[in-house]
PDB file of C-alpha atoms in Angstrom:
ATOM      1  CA  MET A1339      -3.936 -43.837  39.053  1.00 57.00           C
ATOM      2  CA  THR A1340      -2.465 -42.408  35.848  1.00 75.00           C
ATOM      3  CA  SER A1341      -4.809 -39.416  36.044  1.00 83.00           C
ATOM      4  CA  ALA A1342      -3.678 -38.699  39.617  1.00 84.00           C
ATOM      5  CA  LEU A1343      -0.024 -38.805  38.578  1.00 87.00           C
ATOM      6  CA  LEU A1344      -0.688 -36.481  35.637  1.00 89.00           C
ATOM      7  CA  ASP A1345      -2.598 -34.070  37.896  1.00 89.00           C
ATOM      8  CA  ARG A1346       0.272 -34.082  40.377  1.00 91.00           C
ATOM      9  CA  ALA A1347       2.818 -33.431  37.614  1.00 91.00           C
ATOM     10  CA  LEU A1348       0.692 -30.593  36.206  1.00 90.00           C
ATOM     11  CA  VAL A1349       0.353 -28.969  39.637  1.00 92.00           C
ATOM     12  CA  GLU A1350       4.084 -29.225  40.305  1.00 93.00           C
ATOM     13  CA  GLU A1351       5.305 -27.995  36.917  1.00 93.00           C
ATOM     14  CA  ALA A1352       2.813 -25.146  36.637  1.00 92.00           C
ATOM     15  CA  THR A1353       3.473 -23.970  40.194  1.00 93.00           C
ATOM     16  CA  LYS A1354       7.264 -24.201  39.806  1.00 92.00           C
ATOM     17  CA  LYS A1355       7.230 -22.043  36.695  1.00 91.00           C
ATOM     18  CA  SER A1356       4.773 -19.407  37.843  1.00 89.00           C
ATOM     19  CA  GLY A1357       6.082 -16.401  39.759  1.00 84.00           C
ATOM     20  CA  LEU A1358       2.716 -15.822  41.445  1.00 90.00           C
ATOM     21  CA  ILE A1359      -0.053 -18.049  42.663  1.00 93.00           C
ATOM     22  CA  TRP A1360      -3.561 -16.966  43.629  1.00 92.00           C
ATOM     23  CA  VAL A1361      -4.468 -18.314  47.051  1.00 94.00           C
ATOM     24  CA  ARG A1362      -7.819 -18.190  48.851  1.00 92.00           C
ATOM     25  CA  GLY A1363      -7.682 -19.304  52.448  1.00 90.00           C
ATOM     26  CA  ALA A1364     -10.590 -20.486  54.555  1.00 86.00           C
ATOM     27  CA  GLY A1365     -12.990 -17.616  55.153  1.00 83.00           C
ATOM     28  CA  ALA A1366     -11.095 -15.173  52.925  1.00 84.00           C
ATOM     29  CA  PRO A1367     -13.440 -13.183  50.674  1.00 82.00           C
ATOM     30  CA  ALA A1368     -11.183 -13.399  47.616  1.00 84.00           C
ATOM     31  CA  ALA A1369      -7.965 -14.960  46.377  1.00 87.00           C
ATOM     32  CA  ARG A1370      -4.727 -13.003  46.749  1.00 89.00           C
ATOM     33  CA  ALA A1371      -1.714 -13.024  44.470  1.00 90.00           C
ATOM     34  CA  LEU A1372       1.280 -14.313  46.463  1.00 93.00           C
ATOM     35  CA  TRP A1373       4.907 -14.908  45.507  1.00 93.00           C
ATOM     36  CA  HIS A1374       6.240 -18.322  46.416  1.00 95.00           C
ATOM     37  CA  VAL A1375       8.792 -21.041  45.725  1.00 96.00           C
ATOM     38  CA  TRP A1376       8.131 -24.707  45.011  1.00 96.00           C
ATOM     39  CA  HIS A1377      10.175 -26.762  47.455  1.00 96.00           C
ATOM     40  CA  GLU A1378      10.017 -30.467  48.241  1.00 95.00           C
ATOM     41  CA  GLY A1379       6.517 -31.036  46.873  1.00 94.00           C
ATOM     42  CA  ALA A1380       4.782 -27.888  48.141  1.00 96.00           C
ATOM     43  CA  ALA A1381       4.445 -24.167  47.519  1.00 97.00           C
ATOM     44  CA  CYS A1382       6.270 -22.275  50.271  1.00 97.00           C
ATOM     45  CA  LEU A1383       5.261 -18.737  51.290  1.00 95.00           C
ATOM     46  CA  VAL A1384       6.481 -16.162  53.767  1.00 95.00           C
ATOM     47  CA  GLY A1385       4.313 -13.349  55.044  1.00 93.00           C
ATOM     48  CA  ASP A1386       2.319 -11.489  57.679  1.00 88.00           C
ATOM     49  CA  GLY A1387       5.297  -9.458  58.871  1.00 73.00           C
ATOM     50  CA  SER A1388       5.423  -5.680  58.545  1.00 76.00           C
ATOM     51  CA  GLU A1389       7.563  -5.905  55.390  1.00 80.00           C
ATOM     52  CA  GLU A1390       6.039  -9.045  53.851  1.00 89.00           C
ATOM     53  CA  GLN A1391       2.896 -10.100  51.998  1.00 90.00           C
ATOM     54  CA  PRO A1392      -0.326 -10.630  53.985  1.00 90.00           C
ATOM     55  CA  LEU A1393      -1.573 -14.217  54.310  1.00 91.00           C
ATOM     56  CA  PRO A1394      -5.272 -13.828  55.221  1.00 87.00           C
ATOM     57  CA  GLY A1395      -7.242 -16.979  55.980  1.00 89.00           C
ATOM     58  CA  LEU A1396      -4.158 -19.211  55.900  1.00 93.00           C
ATOM     59  CA  ALA A1397      -3.987 -20.942  59.274  1.00 92.00           C
ATOM     60  CA  ASP A1398      -2.005 -24.026  60.220  1.00 93.00           C
ATOM     61  CA  GLY A1399      -4.047 -27.137  59.416  1.00 91.00           C
ATOM     62  CA  SER A1400      -6.646 -25.329  57.307  1.00 94.00           C
ATOM     63  CA  GLU A1401      -7.279 -25.777  53.595  1.00 94.00           C
ATOM     64  CA  ALA A1402      -6.667 -23.329  50.788  1.00 94.00           C
ATOM     65  CA  GLU A1403      -7.518 -23.162  47.108  1.00 93.00           C
ATOM     66  CA  VAL A1404      -4.570 -22.378  44.841  1.00 94.00           C
ATOM     67  CA  THR A1405      -4.878 -21.165  41.255  1.00 93.00           C
ATOM     68  CA  VAL A1406      -1.774 -21.109  39.086  1.00 94.00           C
ATOM     69  CA  ARG A1407      -1.451 -18.786  36.138  1.00 88.00           C
ATOM     70  CA  SER A1408       0.573 -19.123  32.993  1.00 83.00           C
ATOM     71  CA  LYS A1409       3.854 -17.252  33.163  1.00 78.00           C
ATOM     72  CA  ASP A1410       3.587 -16.446  29.439  1.00 80.00           C
ATOM     73  CA  LYS A1411      -0.032 -15.389  29.006  1.00 80.00           C
ATOM     74  CA  GLY A1412      -1.214 -14.852  32.585  1.00 76.00           C
ATOM     75  CA  GLY A1413      -4.311 -17.061  32.162  1.00 80.00           C
ATOM     76  CA  ARG A1414      -5.366 -19.757  34.624  1.00 85.00           C
ATOM     77  CA  LEU A1415      -3.635 -23.089  34.072  1.00 89.00           C
ATOM     78  CA  VAL A1416      -4.696 -25.214  37.014  1.00 93.00           C
ATOM     79  CA  SER A1417      -6.448 -24.966  40.386  1.00 93.00           C
ATOM     80  CA  TRP A1418      -5.765 -27.291  43.301  1.00 95.00           C
ATOM     81  CA  THR A1419      -6.520 -27.660  46.994  1.00 94.00           C
ATOM     82  CA  ALA A1420      -3.809 -27.499  49.600  1.00 95.00           C
ATOM     83  CA  LYS A1421      -3.309 -28.247  53.253  1.00 96.00           C
ATOM     84  CA  VAL A1422      -1.681 -25.299  55.042  1.00 96.00           C
ATOM     85  CA  VAL A1423       1.273 -26.262  57.242  1.00 97.00           C
ATOM     86  CA  GLN A1424       3.064 -23.613  59.295  1.00 97.00           C
ATOM     87  CA  LEU A1425       6.768 -24.318  59.759  1.00 96.00           C
ATOM     88  CA  ALA A1426       8.336 -23.700  63.172  1.00 96.00           C
ATOM     89  CA  PRO A1427      11.172 -21.132  63.053  1.00 95.00           C
ATOM     90  CA  GLY A1428      14.551 -22.789  63.331  1.00 92.00           C
ATOM     91  CA  SER A1429      13.292 -26.263  62.427  1.00 95.00           C
ATOM     92  CA  GLU A1430      15.027 -28.207  59.669  1.00 96.00           C
ATOM     93  CA  ALA A1431      12.015 -27.805  57.346  1.00 96.00           C
ATOM     94  CA  TRP A1432      11.871 -24.042  58.101  1.00 94.00           C
ATOM     95  CA  GLU A1433      15.589 -23.594  57.369  1.00 95.00           C
ATOM     96  CA  ALA A1434      15.291 -25.476  54.048  1.00 95.00           C
ATOM     97  CA  ALA A1435      12.224 -23.479  52.951  1.00 96.00           C
ATOM     98  CA  VAL A1436      13.760 -20.151  53.978  1.00 94.00           C
ATOM     99  CA  ALA A1437      16.948 -20.944  52.061  1.00 93.00           C
ATOM    100  CA  GLU A1438      14.835 -21.254  48.902  1.00 94.00           C
ATOM    101  CA  LEU A1439      12.598 -18.263  49.703  1.00 94.00           C
ATOM    102  CA  LYS A1440      15.423 -15.830  50.400  1.00 90.00           C
ATOM    103  CA  GLY A1441      16.796 -16.364  46.897  1.00 88.00           C
ATOM    104  CA  LYS A1442      13.465 -15.285  45.407  1.00 88.00           C
ATOM    105  CA  ARG A1443      12.729 -12.326  47.719  1.00 86.00           C
ATOM    106  CA  LEU A1444      13.189  -9.125  45.749  1.00 82.00           C
ATOM    107  CA  ASN A1445      14.115  -5.786  47.295  1.00 82.00           C
ATOM    108  CA  ALA A1446      14.311  -6.929  50.895  1.00 80.00           C
ATOM    109  CA  PRO A1447      14.811  -3.832  53.079  1.00 80.00           C
ATOM    110  CA  ASP A1448      17.244  -5.607  55.396  1.00 83.00           C
ATOM    111  CA  GLY A1449      19.234  -7.759  52.949  1.00 81.00           C
ATOM    112  CA  GLU A1450      20.835 -10.822  54.510  1.00 81.00           C
ATOM    113  CA  ALA A1451      19.223 -10.096  57.902  1.00 88.00           C
ATOM    114  CA  MET A1452      15.774 -10.820  56.469  1.00 89.00           C
ATOM    115  CA  THR A1453      15.825 -14.453  57.621  1.00 91.00           C
ATOM    116  CA  GLU A1454      16.257 -13.301  61.220  1.00 92.00           C
ATOM    117  CA  ARG A1455      13.319 -10.920  60.770  1.00 91.00           C
ATOM    118  CA  TRP A1456      11.265 -13.741  59.246  1.00 92.00           C
ATOM    119  CA  ALA A1457      11.972 -15.879  62.313  1.00 93.00           C
ATOM    120  CA  ARG A1458      10.850 -13.064  64.640  1.00 92.00           C
ATOM    121  CA  GLU A1459       7.925 -11.486  62.776  1.00 92.00           C
ATOM    122  CA  CYS A1460       6.671 -13.705  59.963  1.00 94.00           C
ATOM    123  CA  ARG A1461       5.082 -17.033  59.232  1.00 95.00           C
ATOM    124  CA  VAL A1462       6.564 -19.490  56.752  1.00 96.00           C
ATOM    125  CA  LEU A1463       3.879 -21.743  55.288  1.00 97.00           C
ATOM    126  CA  ARG A1464       3.845 -24.825  53.077  1.00 97.00           C
ATOM    127  CA  LEU A1465       0.837 -25.341  50.823  1.00 97.00           C
ATOM    128  CA  GLU A1466       0.846 -29.097  50.305  1.00 96.00           C
ATOM    129  CA  PRO A1467      -1.352 -30.460  47.473  1.00 96.00           C
ATOM    130  CA  THR A1468      -4.085 -32.719  48.859  1.00 93.00           C
ATOM    131  CA  GLY A1469      -5.312 -34.413  45.726  1.00 82.00           C
ATOM    132  CA  GLY A1470      -6.245 -33.825  42.132  1.00 77.00           C
ATOM    133  CA  THR A1471      -6.983 -30.642  40.319  1.00 88.00           C
ATOM    134  CA  LEU A1472     -10.145 -28.571  40.603  1.00 87.00           C
ATOM    135  CA  PRO A1473     -12.270 -27.639  37.595  1.00 86.00           C
ATOM    136  CA  LEU A1474     -11.450 -24.212  36.260  1.00 79.00           C
ATOM    137  CA  PRO A1475     -14.322 -21.715  36.536  1.00 72.00           C
ATOM    138  CA  ASP A1476     -16.242 -20.755  33.401  1.00 75.00           C
ATOM    139  CA  GLY A1477     -16.435 -17.018  33.988  1.00 74.00           C
ATOM    140  CA  SER A1478     -14.076 -14.285  34.957  1.00 73.00           C
ATOM    141  CA  LEU A1479     -12.936 -14.067  38.544  1.00 67.00           C
ATOM    142  CA  ALA A1480     -11.853 -10.452  38.121  1.00 71.00           C
ATOM    143  CA  GLU A1481     -12.786  -8.089  40.888  1.00 70.00           C
ATOM    144  CA  ALA A1482     -12.879  -4.333  40.944  1.00 74.00           C
ATOM    145  CA  PRO A1483      -9.677  -2.822  42.323  1.00 71.00           C
ATOM    146  CA  MET A1484      -9.783  -1.639  45.908  1.00 68.00           C
ATOM    147  CA  PRO A1485     -10.423   2.104  46.191  1.00 73.00           C
ATOM    148  CA  THR A1486      -7.320   4.169  46.812  1.00 73.00           C
ATOM    149  CA  SER A1487      -6.300   7.794  46.543  1.00 74.00           C
ATOM    150  CA  ALA A1488      -3.323   6.723  44.421  1.00 71.00           C
ATOM    151  CA  THR A1489      -5.445   5.989  41.366  1.00 64.00           C
ATOM    152  CA  THR A1490      -6.480   8.836  39.136  1.00 65.00           C
ATOM    153  CA  ARG A1491      -8.920   8.384  36.322  1.00 66.00           C
ATOM    154  CA  ARG A1492      -9.442  11.528  34.276  1.00 73.00           C
ATOM    155  CA  GLU A1493     -10.398  12.278  30.721  1.00 77.00           C
ATOM    156  CA  ILE A1494      -7.608  12.534  28.159  1.00 76.00           C
ATOM    157  CA  PRO A1495      -6.804  16.193  27.374  1.00 78.00           C
ATOM    158  CA  ALA A1496      -8.326  17.176  24.039  1.00 77.00           C
ATOM    159  CA  GLY A1497      -5.019  18.413  22.603  1.00 80.00           C
ATOM    160  CA  LEU A1498      -3.161  15.192  23.386  1.00 80.00           C
ATOM    161  CA  VAL A1499      -4.690  13.236  20.500  1.00 80.00           C
ATOM    162  CA  ARG A1500      -3.704  15.932  17.965  1.00 81.00           C
ATOM    163  CA  LEU A1501      -0.211  16.165  19.419  1.00 81.00           C
ATOM    164  CA  LEU A1502       0.317  12.402  19.166  1.00 81.00           C
ATOM    165  CA  MET A1503      -1.013  12.288  15.606  1.00 80.00           C
ATOM    166  CA  LYS A1504       1.427  15.071  14.542  1.00 76.00           C
ATOM    167  CA  LYS A1505       4.380  13.077  15.852  1.00 64.00           C
ATOM    168  CA  ARG A1506       3.304   9.991  13.922  1.00 66.00           C
ATOM    169  CA  LYS A1507       2.988  11.940  10.662  1.00 64.00           C
ATOM    170  CA  ARG A1508       6.484  13.447  11.071  1.00 62.00           C
ATOM    171  CA  GLY A1509       8.152  10.059  11.827  1.00 55.00           C
TER     172      GLY A1509
END
């Protein structure tokens, strides 16, 4: 009993303090970093709209695995399983979750009207802890970045090293 209470406290405190959680839904190939708020005993998320984060594999009633990172160092603190609950737009639970989420949403393109857009286009989910913590994996879970034309990886120009060393000697 004491262990269960400590696990619950660890999950809550770590998730409250972390700006991102890594969530892997049922059937999703990998975990995704998602912004969230902790509200009334669960992590609340908004997504799947054109302007919001994707929520792949997170369906109402399914399970998800949540990994919480340290806000200071970025390393894994705790992993836990969650039941996914989709909140109905306009319901009391939806309104309460959205009130918390809108305070954390950065750079919303439509400002105060975002809650109306969320009701029309998005899903608001609660990830409710279902039990204790999961063992942390031994190895790295890092994956190669997805290919994109935006990344450029080229050799450093030969003259750059000499130029930087000159500036250090002068200073």
